[in-house]
Structure formats: C-alpha cells, structure tokens
PDB file of C-alpha atoms in Angstrom:
ATOM      1  CA  MET A 783      -0.088   0.003  -0.230  1.00 60.00           C
ATOM      2  CA  THR A 784       1.442   3.490  -0.821  1.00 75.00           C
ATOM      3  CA  ALA A 785       1.169   6.626   1.021  1.00 76.00           C
ATOM      4  CA  GLU A 786      -1.519   7.838  -1.668  1.00 83.00           C
ATOM      5  CA  GLN A 787      -3.373   4.876  -0.802  1.00 80.00           C
ATOM      6  CA  ASP A 788      -3.177   5.380   3.441  1.00 77.00           C
ATOM      7  CA  ARG A 789      -4.097   9.133   2.689  1.00 84.00           C
ATOM      8  CA  ALA A 790      -7.125   7.754   0.960  1.00 85.00           C
ATOM      9  CA  VAL A 791      -8.299   5.313   3.632  1.00 81.00           C
ATOM     10  CA  ARG A 792      -7.956   8.335   6.429  1.00 84.00           C
ATOM     11  CA  HIS A 793      -9.998  10.332   4.068  1.00 86.00           C
ATOM     12  CA  GLN A 794     -12.637   7.691   4.003  1.00 86.00           C
ATOM     13  CA  VAL A 795     -12.499   7.128   7.873  1.00 80.00           C
ATOM     14  CA  MET A 796     -12.704  11.210   8.174  1.00 84.00           C
ATOM     15  CA  VAL A 797     -15.706  11.258   6.090  1.00 84.00           C
ATOM     16  CA  LEU A 798     -17.618   8.363   7.923  1.00 81.00           C
ATOM     17  CA  LEU A 799     -16.719  10.145  11.110  1.00 79.00           C
ATOM     18  CA  GLN A 800     -18.007  13.354  10.222  1.00 80.00           C
ATOM     19  CA  GLY A 801     -21.335  11.547   8.568  1.00 82.00           C
ATOM     20  CA  GLY A 802     -21.868  10.291  12.348  1.00 82.00           C
ATOM     21  CA  GLN A 803     -21.273   6.632  11.095  1.00 86.00           C
ATOM     22  CA  ALA A 804     -18.531   5.817  13.862  1.00 84.00           C
ATOM     23  CA  GLU A 805     -18.894   2.312  13.849  1.00 89.00           C
ATOM     24  CA  ALA A 806     -18.217   2.176  10.138  1.00 88.00           C
ATOM     25  CA  ALA A 807     -15.317   4.599  10.518  1.00 87.00           C
ATOM     26  CA  GLN A 808     -13.797   2.354  13.432  1.00 87.00           C
ATOM     27  CA  ALA A 809     -13.905  -0.797  11.189  1.00 90.00           C
ATOM     28  CA  VAL A 810     -12.284   0.921   8.224  1.00 86.00           C
ATOM     29  CA  CYS A 811      -9.713   2.091  10.507  1.00 87.00           C
ATOM     30  CA  GLU A 812      -8.828  -1.222  12.373  1.00 90.00           C
ATOM     31  CA  GLU A 813      -8.745  -3.005   9.019  1.00 89.00           C
ATOM     32  CA  HIS A 814      -6.318  -0.440   7.769  1.00 89.00           C
ATOM     33  CA  LEU A 815      -4.321  -0.496  10.626  1.00 90.00           C
ATOM     34  CA  ARG A 816      -3.938  -4.315  10.709  1.00 90.00           C
ATOM     35  CA  SER A 817      -1.914  -4.175   7.351  1.00 89.00           C
ATOM     36  CA  ARG A 818      -0.394  -0.836   7.857  1.00 89.00           C
ATOM     37  CA  PRO A 819       0.325  -0.985  11.835  1.00 90.00           C
ATOM     38  CA  ARG A 820       2.886   1.982  11.555  1.00 90.00           C
ATOM     39  CA  ASP A 821       0.448   4.701  10.387  1.00 90.00           C
ATOM     40  CA  HIS A 822       0.270   6.685  13.224  1.00 93.00           C
ATOM     41  CA  GLU A 823      -2.255   9.259  11.655  1.00 92.00           C
ATOM     42  CA  ALA A 824      -4.610   6.159  11.444  1.00 91.00           C
ATOM     43  CA  MET A 825      -3.722   5.394  14.870  1.00 92.00           C
ATOM     44  CA  ALA A 826      -4.639   9.162  16.020  1.00 94.00           C
ATOM     45  CA  MET A 827      -7.763   8.802  13.900  1.00 91.00           C
ATOM     46  CA  LEU A 828      -8.808   5.434  16.140  1.00 93.00           C
ATOM     47  CA  ALA A 829      -8.180   7.308  19.090  1.00 95.00           C
ATOM     48  CA  GLN A 830     -10.474  10.152  18.124  1.00 92.00           C
ATOM     49  CA  ILE A 831     -13.394   7.441  17.285  1.00 93.00           C
ATOM     50  CA  HIS A 832     -12.896   5.914  20.641  1.00 94.00           C
ATOM     51  CA  PHE A 833     -13.017   9.294  22.193  1.00 94.00           C
ATOM     52  CA  ARG A 834     -16.326  10.282  20.501  1.00 90.00           C
ATOM     53  CA  LYS A 835     -17.768   6.886  21.504  1.00 91.00           C
ATOM     54  CA  GLY A 836     -16.603   7.537  25.250  1.00 93.00           C
ATOM     55  CA  ARG A 837     -14.176   4.914  25.412  1.00 94.00           C
ATOM     56  CA  PHE A 838     -11.167   6.999  26.998  1.00 96.00           C
ATOM     57  CA  ASP A 839      -8.976   4.443  28.004  1.00 95.00           C
ATOM     58  CA  GLU A 840      -8.823   2.781  24.474  1.00 95.00           C
ATOM     59  CA  ALA A 841      -8.449   6.047  23.197  1.00 96.00           C
ATOM     60  CA  ARG A 842      -5.410   7.097  25.203  1.00 96.00           C
ATOM     61  CA  ARG A 843      -3.806   3.529  24.014  1.00 95.00           C
ATOM     62  CA  SER A 844      -4.219   4.491  20.492  1.00 95.00           C
ATOM     63  CA  LEU A 845      -2.851   7.824  21.136  1.00 95.00           C
ATOM     64  CA  THR A 846       0.106   6.796  23.229  1.00 96.00           C
ATOM     65  CA  LYS A 847       1.053   4.464  20.147  1.00 95.00           C
ATOM     66  CA  ALA A 848       0.475   7.509  17.482  1.00 96.00           C
ATOM     67  CA  LEU A 849       2.716   9.762  19.845  1.00 96.00           C
ATOM     68  CA  ALA A 850       5.461   7.079  20.408  1.00 95.00           C
ATOM     69  CA  ARG A 851       5.823   7.585  16.427  1.00 94.00           C
ATOM     70  CA  ASP A 852       5.657  11.107  16.161  1.00 94.00           C
ATOM     71  CA  SER A 853       5.468  13.229  19.597  1.00 94.00           C
ATOM     72  CA  LYS A 854       6.024  16.538  17.739  1.00 95.00           C
ATOM     73  CA  ARG A 855       2.108  16.542  16.496  1.00 96.00           C
ATOM     74  CA  ALA A 856       0.353  19.314  18.403  1.00 96.00           C
ATOM     75  CA  ASP A 857      -3.064  17.800  17.355  1.00 96.00           C
ATOM     76  CA  TYR A 858      -2.029  14.384  18.939  1.00 96.00           C
ATOM     77  CA  GLN A 859      -0.949  16.287  22.145  1.00 97.00           C
ATOM     78  CA  ALA A 860      -4.076  18.108  22.260  1.00 97.00           C
ATOM     79  CA  LEU A 861      -6.430  15.228  21.624  1.00 96.00           C
ATOM     80  CA  MET A 862      -4.521  13.692  24.498  1.00 97.00           C
ATOM     81  CA  GLY A 863      -5.145  16.476  26.904  1.00 97.00           C
ATOM     82  CA  GLU A 864      -8.786  16.286  26.000  1.00 96.00           C
ATOM     83  CA  VAL A 865      -9.061  12.421  26.865  1.00 97.00           C
ATOM     84  CA  LEU A 866      -7.237  13.293  30.081  1.00 97.00           C
ATOM     85  CA  THR A 867      -9.571  16.155  30.902  1.00 97.00           C
ATOM     86  CA  HIS A 868     -12.783  13.893  30.296  1.00 95.00           C
ATOM     87  CA  THR A 869     -11.307  11.462  32.940  1.00 95.00           C
ATOM     88  CA  GLY A 870     -10.517  13.877  35.467  1.00 96.00           C
ATOM     89  CA  ARG A 871      -6.814  14.074  34.941  1.00 97.00           C
ATOM     90  CA  TYR A 872      -6.744  17.616  34.916  1.00 97.00           C
ATOM     91  CA  ARG A 873      -2.997  18.673  35.686  1.00 97.00           C
ATOM     92  CA  GLU A 874      -1.638  16.062  33.194  1.00 97.00           C
ATOM     93  CA  ALA A 875      -3.941  17.418  30.768  1.00 98.00           C
ATOM     94  CA  ILE A 876      -2.708  20.875  31.135  1.00 98.00           C
ATOM     95  CA  LYS A 877       0.836  19.662  30.481  1.00 97.00           C
ATOM     96  CA  ARG A 878      -0.385  18.122  27.319  1.00 97.00           C
ATOM     97  CA  TYR A 879      -1.922  21.165  26.013  1.00 98.00           C
ATOM     98  CA  ASP A 880       1.341  23.107  26.914  1.00 97.00           C
ATOM     99  CA  ARG A 881       3.115  20.688  25.166  1.00 97.00           C
ATOM    100  CA  ALA A 882       1.008  21.068  21.947  1.00 97.00           C
ATOM    101  CA  LEU A 883       1.243  24.827  22.217  1.00 97.00           C
ATOM    102  CA  ASN A 884       5.053  24.927  22.431  1.00 97.00           C
ATOM    103  CA  ILE A 885       5.001  23.051  19.048  1.00 97.00           C
ATOM    104  CA  HIS A 886       2.168  25.113  17.723  1.00 96.00           C
ATOM    105  CA  PRO A 887       1.643  28.146  19.750  1.00 95.00           C
ATOM    106  CA  ARG A 888      -1.761  29.434  17.764  1.00 94.00           C
ATOM    107  CA  PHE A 889      -3.324  25.955  17.841  1.00 95.00           C
ATOM    108  CA  GLU A 890      -7.090  26.695  18.639  1.00 94.00           C
ATOM    109  CA  GLY A 891      -7.858  23.155  19.800  1.00 94.00           C
ATOM    110  CA  ALA A 892      -4.968  23.312  22.271  1.00 97.00           C
ATOM    111  CA  ILE A 893      -5.913  26.830  23.496  1.00 97.00           C
ATOM    112  CA  ALA A 894      -9.748  26.096  23.851  1.00 96.00           C
ATOM    113  CA  GLY A 895      -8.747  22.548  25.415  1.00 97.00           C
ATOM    114  CA  LYS A 896      -6.831  24.217  28.102  1.00 97.00           C
ATOM    115  CA  ALA A 897      -9.014  27.047  29.008  1.00 97.00           C
ATOM    116  CA  GLU A 898     -11.918  24.376  29.090  1.00 96.00           C
ATOM    117  CA  THR A 899      -9.923  22.454  31.684  1.00 97.00           C
ATOM    118  CA  LEU A 900      -8.983  25.553  33.528  1.00 97.00           C
ATOM    119  CA  LEU A 901     -12.723  26.122  33.697  1.00 96.00           C
ATOM    120  CA  ARG A 902     -13.194  22.407  35.120  1.00 96.00           C
ATOM    121  CA  MET A 903     -10.724  22.902  37.675  1.00 96.00           C
ATOM    122  CA  GLY A 904     -12.616  25.841  39.099  1.00 95.00           C
ATOM    123  CA  ALA A 905     -10.336  28.467  37.903  1.00 96.00           C
ATOM    124  CA  PRO A 906     -12.236  30.823  35.291  1.00 95.00           C
ATOM    125  CA  GLU A 907     -10.424  33.677  36.139  1.00 95.00           C
ATOM    126  CA  LYS A 908      -7.034  31.947  35.102  1.00 97.00           C
ATOM    127  CA  ALA A 909      -8.927  30.797  32.093  1.00 96.00           C
ATOM    128  CA  VAL A 910     -10.146  34.414  30.727  1.00 95.00           C
ATOM    129  CA  ARG A 911      -6.483  35.621  31.399  1.00 95.00           C
ATOM    130  CA  PHE A 912      -4.907  32.806  29.333  1.00 96.00           C
ATOM    131  CA  LEU A 913      -7.274  33.290  26.578  1.00 95.00           C
ATOM    132  CA  ASP A 914      -6.709  37.214  26.366  1.00 92.00           C
ATOM    133  CA  GLY A 915      -2.805  36.344  26.815  1.00 93.00           C
ATOM    134  CA  THR A 916      -2.691  34.239  23.877  1.00 92.00           C
ATOM    135  CA  GLY A 917      -2.160  37.251  21.114  1.00 89.00           C
ATOM    136  CA  LEU A 918      -5.125  35.972  19.160  1.00 90.00           C
ATOM    137  CA  PRO A 919      -8.071  37.960  18.439  1.00 92.00           C
ATOM    138  CA  VAL A 920     -10.137  35.252  20.751  1.00 92.00           C
ATOM    139  CA  ASP A 921     -13.688  37.195  20.229  1.00 91.00           C
ATOM    140  CA  ARG A 922     -13.402  36.442  16.345  1.00 92.00           C
ATOM    141  CA  HIS A 923     -12.726  32.575  16.534  1.00 92.00           C
ATOM    142  CA  PRO A 924     -15.907  30.647  17.047  1.00 91.00           C
ATOM    143  CA  LEU A 925     -14.387  27.800  19.054  1.00 90.00           C
ATOM    144  CA  LEU A 926     -12.255  30.426  21.256  1.00 94.00           C
ATOM    145  CA  ALA A 927     -15.198  32.496  21.710  1.00 93.00           C
ATOM    146  CA  LEU A 928     -17.221  29.755  22.752  1.00 94.00           C
ATOM    147  CA  VAL A 929     -15.087  28.787  25.422  1.00 94.00           C
ATOM    148  CA  LYS A 930     -14.693  32.260  26.578  1.00 95.00           C
ATOM    149  CA  ALA A 931     -18.178  33.014  26.564  1.00 95.00           C
ATOM    150  CA  LYS A 932     -18.702  29.980  28.801  1.00 94.00           C
ATOM    151  CA  THR A 933     -16.070  31.067  31.225  1.00 95.00           C
ATOM    152  CA  LEU A 934     -17.630  34.622  31.456  1.00 95.00           C
ATOM    153  CA  GLY A 935     -20.879  33.098  32.277  1.00 94.00           C
ATOM    154  CA  ARG A 936     -19.357  31.058  35.120  1.00 94.00           C
ATOM    155  CA  LEU A 937     -18.075  34.554  36.495  1.00 94.00           C
ATOM    156  CA  GLY A 938     -21.414  35.900  36.196  1.00 94.00           C
ATOM    157  CA  GLU A 939     -20.686  38.395  33.322  1.00 95.00           C
ATOM    158  CA  PHE A 940     -23.931  37.145  31.339  1.00 95.00           C
ATOM    159  CA  GLU A 941     -24.087  40.305  29.344  1.00 94.00           C
ATOM    160  CA  ALA A 942     -20.602  39.766  27.590  1.00 94.00           C
ATOM    161  CA  ALA A 943     -20.933  36.148  27.326  1.00 94.00           C
ATOM    162  CA  LYS A 944     -24.408  36.846  25.458  1.00 92.00           C
ATOM    163  CA  ALA A 945     -22.533  39.432  23.113  1.00 93.00           C
ATOM    164  CA  LEU A 946     -19.862  37.087  22.326  1.00 93.00           C
ATOM    165  CA  VAL A 947     -21.799  34.311  21.275  1.00 91.00           C
ATOM    166  CA  ASP A 948     -24.263  36.326  19.172  1.00 91.00           C
ATOM    167  CA  ARG A 949     -21.143  37.253  17.196  1.00 91.00           C
ATOM    168  CA  HIS A 950     -21.311  33.846  15.824  1.00 91.00           C
ATOM    169  CA  LEU A 951     -24.739  32.574  15.823  1.00 86.00           C
ATOM    170  CA  PRO A 952     -26.622  31.195  13.747  1.00 85.00           C
ATOM    171  CA  GLY A 953     -23.119  29.652  12.701  1.00 82.00           C
ATOM    172  CA  LYS A 954     -24.325  28.150   9.472  1.00 83.00           C
ATOM    173  CA  ARG A 955     -20.628  27.270   8.773  1.00 84.00           C
ATOM    174  CA  LEU A 956     -19.622  25.683  11.678  1.00 83.00           C
ATOM    175  CA  ALA A 957     -19.751  21.879  12.833  1.00 81.00           C
ATOM    176  CA  SER A 958     -23.012  20.919  14.231  1.00 82.00           C
ATOM    177  CA  GLU A 959     -21.595  20.376  17.545  1.00 84.00           C
ATOM    178  CA  HIS A 960     -20.231  23.881  17.868  1.00 86.00           C
ATOM    179  CA  ARG A 961     -23.644  25.534  16.994  1.00 90.00           C
ATOM    180  CA  ARG A 962     -25.347  23.412  19.319  1.00 92.00           C
ATOM    181  CA  SER A 963     -22.733  24.622  22.195  1.00 92.00           C
ATOM    182  CA  LEU A 964     -23.263  28.235  21.128  1.00 91.00           C
ATOM    183  CA  HIS A 965     -26.843  28.101  21.610  1.00 91.00           C
ATOM    184  CA  PHE A 966     -26.304  26.324  25.144  1.00 94.00           C
ATOM    185  CA  VAL A 967     -24.180  29.075  26.144  1.00 93.00           C
ATOM    186  CA  ALA A 968     -26.646  31.655  24.755  1.00 92.00           C
ATOM    187  CA  GLY A 969     -29.403  30.077  26.750  1.00 92.00           C
ATOM    188  CA  ASP A 970     -27.633  30.220  29.953  1.00 93.00           C
ATOM    189  CA  ALA A 971     -26.428  33.531  29.492  1.00 93.00           C
ATOM    190  CA  ALA A 972     -29.983  34.603  28.706  1.00 91.00           C
ATOM    191  CA  GLU A 973     -31.149  32.693  31.765  1.00 93.00           C
ATOM    192  CA  GLY A 974     -28.706  34.303  33.830  1.00 92.00           C
ATOM    193  CA  MET A 975     -30.068  37.551  32.841  1.00 93.00           C
ATOM    194  CA  GLY A 976     -33.487  36.598  33.754  1.00 92.00           C
ATOM    195  CA  GLU A 977     -34.654  36.304  29.818  1.00 92.00           C
ATOM    196  CA  LEU A 978     -36.188  33.082  30.273  1.00 89.00           C
ATOM    197  CA  ASP A 979     -38.350  32.994  26.965  1.00 88.00           C
ATOM    198  CA  ALA A 980     -35.038  33.757  25.370  1.00 89.00           C
ATOM    199  CA  ALA A 981     -33.084  31.313  27.231  1.00 88.00           C
ATOM    200  CA  ALA A 982     -35.994  28.756  26.025  1.00 92.00           C
ATOM    201  CA  THR A 983     -35.541  29.750  22.694  1.00 91.00           C
ATOM    202  CA  GLN A 984     -31.996  29.104  22.656  1.00 91.00           C
ATOM    203  CA  TYR A 985     -31.973  25.549  24.311  1.00 92.00           C
ATOM    204  CA  ALA A 986     -34.724  24.394  21.868  1.00 93.00           C
ATOM    205  CA  ALA A 987     -32.255  25.548  18.920  1.00 88.00           C
ATOM    206  CA  GLY A 988     -29.671  23.753  20.527  1.00 87.00           C
ATOM    207  CA  ASN A 989     -31.597  20.491  21.430  1.00 89.00           C
TER     208      ASN A 989
END
C-alpha cells in the first residue's frame, strides 16, 4: 500500500466519522491498521473515534502509540489533553496542552482545550487571563469565543457572554456540535440575565 492509498483510507475514515458513522469508521480504520500498523495518523484517528464513543482508555492507548511514532504533532498532544480532561486528570491534561502549544503556539484546539480544563478545575479567572493572553483575536474565533463566553458566564458576566456568542450565531458554517454549544451557552447567558423566554428559545435551538 502506498502513502497515497494510506491518505485515501484516512480520508474515507474522516468522511464516515463526520457523517456520524462511527462504527463504520472504526471498522475501516482497524482493518487498515492491521496491514499498516505503523500509520500513526490512522492510530490517532482511531483514538478520536474511541474518544467520541466515550471509550477513553482505548483512546489513550491508541494515542500513546501514535505519539510514540511522532511526539511533535500538536494535534495528537491536544487530543491526549482532551482525553485526560474527560477522565478527570486535569493537571496531566494541562501539561499535554502546553506541549501542544510549545509545538504550535496558535493551535486553537489546544488553546480552547486548556481554557476548558482550567474552567473544569474551578479557575474561570485564570481561563480568561489565559485566553486573553494568547495574542489571538479570541472573540473572532468561534471555538475560542465559545469557551470564553462559557467562562464569562461562570463569572456571572452574562451580558458579555451573550454578546460574544451572538457574534457567531446562527453559525451555519460551523460543525453541528459547535452550533449546539453556542446555543446552549447563549441560553445559559439569557437565563442568567432573567430572560427566560429567550433562554428557552436558545435551548430549543441547541436541542
């Protein structure tokens, strides 16, 4: 199998995954890895599939193999941070996000992931300082704006949170999971402001 064929298989896996066909994506990925066990990109994709299915131990094992092949991939390091966050290993996750940012300082996935982890650790003020200190126009990036708005809501700054998510709604070009999250954060902000009808509308849109 050539490198071009490897890419074609990985593309097929990604299309299946984006189409919500996680089981089919996993089957194709695992079959590919049986003949190409050194394809670390496929290992990382399998880890992503496991992660989406809530199989965090399997995701961590696949990622560990991928990182053994290429530890300089910021996306691998960030995904490991996300897996660790979801299993409550916050300090280890922060270290992984920092490794990702040392490799790629403007990698949005790592920035958003670190801020989200800080929020889970009960440090919203630190999360906002981190986001504002990245040097990126955070408010203009939907993924980063989402995390910042969530953090502002946690701090009780509901109007600022609402204004931030409103900039990116309805978000028709965004992935459905991001649009859903924007609506829920907007709903939380509206509820915090006492605008219950608006909150209900946003929650319904998210659902």
